[in-house]
PDB file of C-alpha atoms in Angstrom:
ATOM      1  CA  UNK A  29      -0.050  -0.067  -0.502  1.00  0.00           C
ATOM      2  CA  UNK A  30       1.501   3.172  -0.934  1.00  0.00           C
ATOM      3  CA  UNK A  31       1.421   5.933   1.508  1.00  0.00           C
ATOM      4  CA  UNK A  32       0.672   9.885   0.216  1.00  0.00           C
ATOM      5  CA  UNK A  33       3.549  12.292  -0.085  1.00  0.00           C
ATOM      6  CA  UNK A  34       5.194  13.856   2.815  1.00  0.00           C
ATOM      7  CA  UNK A  35       3.976  10.699   5.531  1.00  0.00           C
ATOM      8  CA  UNK A  36       6.111   8.065   7.108  1.00  0.00           C
ATOM      9  CA  UNK A  37       5.315   4.576   6.996  1.00  0.00           C
ATOM     10  CA  UNK A  38       5.522   3.760  11.266  1.00  0.00           C
ATOM     11  CA  UNK A  39       6.496   0.488  12.092  1.00  0.00           C
ATOM     12  CA  UNK A  40       3.646  -1.853  14.718  1.00  0.00           C
ATOM     13  CA  UNK A  41       6.519  -3.123  17.500  1.00  0.00           C
ATOM     14  CA  UNK A  42       5.343  -6.620  16.562  1.00  0.00           C
ATOM     15  CA  UNK A  43       6.460  -5.337  12.582  1.00  0.00           C
ATOM     16  CA  UNK A  44       9.678  -3.840  13.859  1.00  0.00           C
ATOM     17  CA  UNK A  45      10.632  -6.626  15.807  1.00  0.00           C
ATOM     18  CA  UNK A  46       9.021  -9.105  12.420  1.00  0.00           C
ATOM     19  CA  UNK A  47      11.621  -6.877  10.279  1.00  0.00           C
ATOM     20  CA  UNK A  48      15.167  -7.757  12.859  1.00  0.00           C
ATOM     21  CA  UNK A  49      14.324 -10.916  13.410  1.00  0.00           C
ATOM     22  CA  UNK A  50      14.166 -10.974   9.444  1.00  0.00           C
ATOM     23  CA  UNK A  51      17.433  -8.244   8.839  1.00  0.00           C
ATOM     24  CA  UNK A  52      19.156 -11.213  12.076  1.00  0.00           C
ATOM     25  CA  UNK A  53      18.178 -14.043   9.970  1.00  0.00           C
ATOM     26  CA  UNK A  54      19.538 -12.901   6.657  1.00  0.00           C
ATOM     27  CA  UNK A  55      22.971 -11.895   8.663  1.00  0.00           C
ATOM     28  CA  UNK A  56      23.130 -16.007  10.200  1.00  0.00           C
ATOM     29  CA  UNK A  57      22.451 -17.485   6.744  1.00  0.00           C
ATOM     30  CA  UNK A  58      25.613 -15.317   4.755  1.00  0.00           C
ATOM     31  CA  UNK A  59      27.324 -15.897   7.980  1.00  0.00           C
ATOM     32  CA  UNK A  60      26.526 -19.413   7.159  1.00  0.00           C
ATOM     33  CA  UNK A  61      27.883 -19.452   4.042  1.00  0.00           C
ATOM     34  CA  UNK A  62      30.412 -17.153   3.465  1.00  0.00           C
ATOM     35  CA  UNK A  63      32.281 -19.760   6.872  1.00  0.00           C
ATOM     36  CA  UNK A  64      31.650 -22.459   3.993  1.00  0.00           C
ATOM     37  CA  UNK A  65      33.471 -20.776   1.767  1.00  0.00           C
ATOM     38  CA  UNK A  66      36.177 -19.605   3.717  1.00  0.00           C
ATOM     39  CA  UNK A  67      37.036 -23.297   5.247  1.00  0.00           C
ATOM     40  CA  UNK A  68      37.009 -24.742   1.755  1.00  0.00           C
ATOM     41  CA  UNK A  69      39.367 -21.697   0.924  1.00  0.00           C
ATOM     42  CA  UNK A  70      41.629 -22.721   3.129  1.00  0.00           C
ATOM     43  CA  UNK A  71      41.395 -26.505   2.589  1.00  0.00           C
ATOM     44  CA  UNK A  72      42.364 -25.282  -0.458  1.00  0.00           C
ATOM     45  CA  UNK A  73      45.005 -22.721   0.151  1.00  0.00           C
ATOM     46  CA  UNK A  74      46.970 -25.882   2.633  1.00  0.00           C
ATOM     47  CA  UNK A  75      46.279 -27.947   0.120  1.00  0.00           C
ATOM     48  CA  UNK A  76      48.090 -26.046  -2.962  1.00  0.00           C
ATOM     49  CA  UNK A  77      50.798 -25.132  -0.479  1.00  0.00           C
ATOM     50  CA  UNK A  78      52.038 -28.406  -0.195  1.00  0.00           C
ATOM     51  CA  UNK A  79      51.709 -29.561  -4.201  1.00  0.00           C
ATOM     52  CA  UNK A  80      53.823 -26.370  -4.978  1.00  0.00           C
ATOM     53  CA  UNK A  81      55.857 -26.775  -1.522  1.00  0.00           C
ATOM     54  CA  UNK A  82      57.142 -30.142  -1.544  1.00  0.00           C
ATOM     55  CA  UNK A  83      58.118 -30.711  -4.835  1.00  0.00           C
ATOM     56  CA  UNK A  84      60.579 -27.622  -4.880  1.00  0.00           C
ATOM     57  CA  UNK A  85      62.268 -28.777  -1.447  1.00  0.00           C
ATOM     58  CA  UNK A  86      62.302 -32.448  -3.084  1.00  0.00           C
ATOM     59  CA  UNK A  87      63.639 -31.090  -5.709  1.00  0.00           C
ATOM     60  CA  UNK A  88      66.086 -28.836  -4.465  1.00  0.00           C
ATOM     61  CA  UNK A  89      67.434 -31.892  -2.162  1.00  0.00           C
ATOM     62  CA  UNK A  90      68.021 -34.680  -5.053  1.00  0.00           C
ATOM     63  CA  UNK A  91      69.511 -32.015  -7.055  1.00  0.00           C
ATOM     64  CA  UNK A  92      72.065 -30.889  -4.474  1.00  0.00           C
ATOM     65  CA  UNK A  93      72.639 -34.864  -4.002  1.00  0.00           C
ATOM     66  CA  UNK A  94      72.982 -35.393  -7.782  1.00  0.00           C
ATOM     67  CA  UNK A  95      75.184 -32.526  -8.419  1.00  0.00           C
ATOM     68  CA  UNK A  96      77.479 -33.562  -5.955  1.00  0.00           C
ATOM     69  CA  UNK A  97      77.227 -36.949  -6.275  1.00  0.00           C
ATOM     70  CA  UNK A  98      79.064 -36.998 -10.346  1.00  0.00           C
ATOM     71  CA  UNK A  99      80.030 -34.836 -12.992  1.00  0.00           C
ATOM     72  CA  UNK A 100      78.088 -37.091 -15.000  1.00  0.00           C
ATOM     73  CA  UNK A 101      74.015 -35.961 -13.283  1.00  0.00           C
ATOM     74  CA  UNK A 102      74.991 -32.462 -13.526  1.00  0.00           C
ATOM     75  CA  UNK A 103      72.929 -31.361 -16.176  1.00  0.00           C
ATOM     76  CA  UNK A 104      70.054 -33.396 -15.312  1.00  0.00           C
ATOM     77  CA  UNK A 105      70.720 -31.703 -10.828  1.00  0.00           C
ATOM     78  CA  UNK A 106      71.025 -28.681 -12.689  1.00  0.00           C
ATOM     79  CA  UNK A 107      67.097 -28.932 -14.518  1.00  0.00           C
ATOM     80  CA  UNK A 108      65.320 -30.769 -11.153  1.00  0.00           C
ATOM     81  CA  UNK A 109      67.265 -27.056  -9.600  1.00  0.00           C
ATOM     82  CA  UNK A 110      65.312 -25.147 -12.015  1.00  0.00           C
ATOM     83  CA  UNK A 111      62.077 -26.972 -11.428  1.00  0.00           C
ATOM     84  CA  UNK A 112      62.801 -26.747  -8.073  1.00  0.00           C
ATOM     85  CA  UNK A 113      63.048 -23.059  -7.956  1.00  0.00           C
ATOM     86  CA  UNK A 114      59.573 -22.632 -10.173  1.00  0.00           C
ATOM     87  CA  UNK A 115      57.848 -24.208  -7.475  1.00  0.00           C
ATOM     88  CA  UNK A 116      59.622 -22.262  -4.299  1.00  0.00           C
ATOM     89  CA  UNK A 117      58.857 -19.080  -7.211  1.00  0.00           C
ATOM     90  CA  UNK A 118      54.891 -20.194  -7.496  1.00  0.00           C
ATOM     91  CA  UNK A 119      54.685 -20.620  -4.398  1.00  0.00           C
ATOM     92  CA  UNK A 120      56.060 -17.485  -2.859  1.00  0.00           C
ATOM     93  CA  UNK A 121      53.764 -15.547  -5.390  1.00  0.00           C
ATOM     94  CA  UNK A 122      50.977 -17.479  -5.130  1.00  0.00           C
ATOM     95  CA  UNK A 123      51.170 -16.373  -0.965  1.00  0.00           C
ATOM     96  CA  UNK A 124      49.144 -20.012  -0.262  1.00  0.00           C
ATOM     97  CA  UNK A 125      50.115 -19.985   3.426  1.00  0.00           C
ATOM     98  CA  UNK A 126      48.989 -16.246   3.740  1.00  0.00           C
ATOM     99  CA  UNK A 127      45.913 -16.785   2.470  1.00  0.00           C
ATOM    100  CA  UNK A 128      45.149 -19.657   4.239  1.00  0.00           C
ATOM    101  CA  UNK A 129      45.542 -18.441   7.012  1.00  0.00           C
ATOM    102  CA  UNK A 130      43.738 -15.420   6.072  1.00  0.00           C
ATOM    103  CA  UNK A 131      40.688 -17.969   5.073  1.00  0.00           C
ATOM    104  CA  UNK A 132      40.917 -19.214   8.709  1.00  0.00           C
ATOM    105  CA  UNK A 133      40.339 -16.657  10.421  1.00  0.00           C
ATOM    106  CA  UNK A 134      37.769 -15.390   8.717  1.00  0.00           C
ATOM    107  CA  UNK A 135      36.306 -18.755   9.341  1.00  0.00           C
ATOM    108  CA  UNK A 136      36.836 -18.373  12.437  1.00  0.00           C
ATOM    109  CA  UNK A 137      35.140 -13.979  12.549  1.00  0.00           C
ATOM    110  CA  UNK A 138      32.507 -15.740   9.979  1.00  0.00           C
ATOM    111  CA  UNK A 139      31.495 -18.888  12.923  1.00  0.00           C
ATOM    112  CA  UNK A 140      31.533 -16.037  15.954  1.00  0.00           C
ATOM    113  CA  UNK A 141      29.296 -13.905  13.788  1.00  0.00           C
ATOM    114  CA  UNK A 142      27.041 -16.676  13.182  1.00  0.00           C
ATOM    115  CA  UNK A 143      26.841 -17.745  16.937  1.00  0.00           C
ATOM    116  CA  UNK A 144      25.934 -14.548  18.056  1.00  0.00           C
ATOM    117  CA  UNK A 145      22.914 -14.527  15.585  1.00  0.00           C
ATOM    118  CA  UNK A 146      21.670 -17.553  16.679  1.00  0.00           C
ATOM    119  CA  UNK A 147      21.620 -16.199  20.172  1.00  0.00           C
ATOM    120  CA  UNK A 148      19.389 -13.236  19.536  1.00  0.00           C
ATOM    121  CA  UNK A 149      17.212 -15.260  17.462  1.00  0.00           C
ATOM    122  CA  UNK A 150      16.872 -17.821  20.165  1.00  0.00           C
ATOM    123  CA  UNK A 151      15.965 -15.100  22.339  1.00  0.00           C
ATOM    124  CA  UNK A 152      12.385 -14.111  22.902  1.00  0.00           C
ATOM    125  CA  UNK A 153      13.150 -10.500  22.131  1.00  0.00           C
ATOM    126  CA  UNK A 154      15.312  -8.906  19.379  1.00  0.00           C
ATOM    127  CA  UNK A 155      16.649  -5.331  19.977  1.00  0.00           C
ATOM    128  CA  UNK A 156      18.686  -3.406  17.419  1.00  0.00           C
ATOM    129  CA  UNK A 157      21.467  -3.726  19.947  1.00  0.00           C
ATOM    130  CA  UNK A 158      21.298  -7.237  18.281  1.00  0.00           C
ATOM    131  CA  UNK A 159      21.817  -6.542  15.159  1.00  0.00           C
ATOM    132  CA  UNK A 160      23.977  -3.549  15.825  1.00  0.00           C
ATOM    133  CA  UNK A 161      26.722  -6.425  17.672  1.00  0.00           C
ATOM    134  CA  UNK A 162      26.124  -8.450  14.241  1.00  0.00           C
ATOM    135  CA  UNK A 163      27.204  -5.601  11.585  1.00  0.00           C
ATOM    136  CA  UNK A 164      30.268  -5.233  13.665  1.00  0.00           C
ATOM    137  CA  UNK A 165      31.237  -8.727  13.412  1.00  0.00           C
ATOM    138  CA  UNK A 166      30.308  -9.036  10.026  1.00  0.00           C
ATOM    139  CA  UNK A 167      32.580  -5.968   9.094  1.00  0.00           C
ATOM    140  CA  UNK A 168      35.467  -8.242  11.549  1.00  0.00           C
ATOM    141  CA  UNK A 169      34.901 -11.071   9.603  1.00  0.00           C
ATOM    142  CA  UNK A 170      35.333  -9.124   6.294  1.00  0.00           C
ATOM    143  CA  UNK A 171      38.433  -7.636   7.749  1.00  0.00           C
ATOM    144  CA  UNK A 172      39.578 -10.979   8.776  1.00  0.00           C
ATOM    145  CA  UNK A 173      40.633 -11.958   4.525  1.00  0.00           C
ATOM    146  CA  UNK A 174      42.484  -8.657   4.372  1.00  0.00           C
ATOM    147  CA  UNK A 175      44.980  -9.510   7.447  1.00  0.00           C
ATOM    148  CA  UNK A 176      43.978  -6.986  10.098  1.00  0.00           C
ATOM    149  CA  UNK A 177      43.157  -7.991  13.237  1.00  0.00           C
ATOM    150  CA  UNK A 178      39.515  -6.237  14.389  1.00  0.00           C
ATOM    151  CA  UNK A 179      39.585  -3.130  16.063  1.00  0.00           C
ATOM    152  CA  UNK A 180      37.790  -3.493  19.837  1.00  0.00           C
ATOM    153  CA  UNK A 181      34.991  -1.116  19.558  1.00  0.00           C
ATOM    154  CA  UNK A 182      35.553  -0.801  15.521  1.00  0.00           C
ATOM    155  CA  UNK A 183      33.221  -0.596  12.683  1.00  0.00           C
TER     156      UNK A 183
END
């Protein structure tokens, strides 16, 4: 129903509570999705770190041992050393360990937001302060991806 120009629509207390609950439910659902996504990303970056780091270490050790063993295997040893350097450079370029840690921090922050939303929804009466607290938790979770520690009291 449209209101005439200049009039504002006021919600009844029940309508206000219903809208607060709906917003908190949306934040809870977002937190659940983002927590699961951050978990999958953390696992991906952990696997990437292993896939690039282990062969680099193995090839470097093999190249060193082969290069010292005899003069006949110096060319293959040099090729193994080049491959090792490529894997190490790829791992360094992707910063997979940093990304894994950021996603683990984000996963914990999203889980905290999800839990606070569940607690708020379990209460008989929700207030705008509950929603405000959840929005702060959401901001902290978003900041976790940027390798930032949330500041107390910041939004």
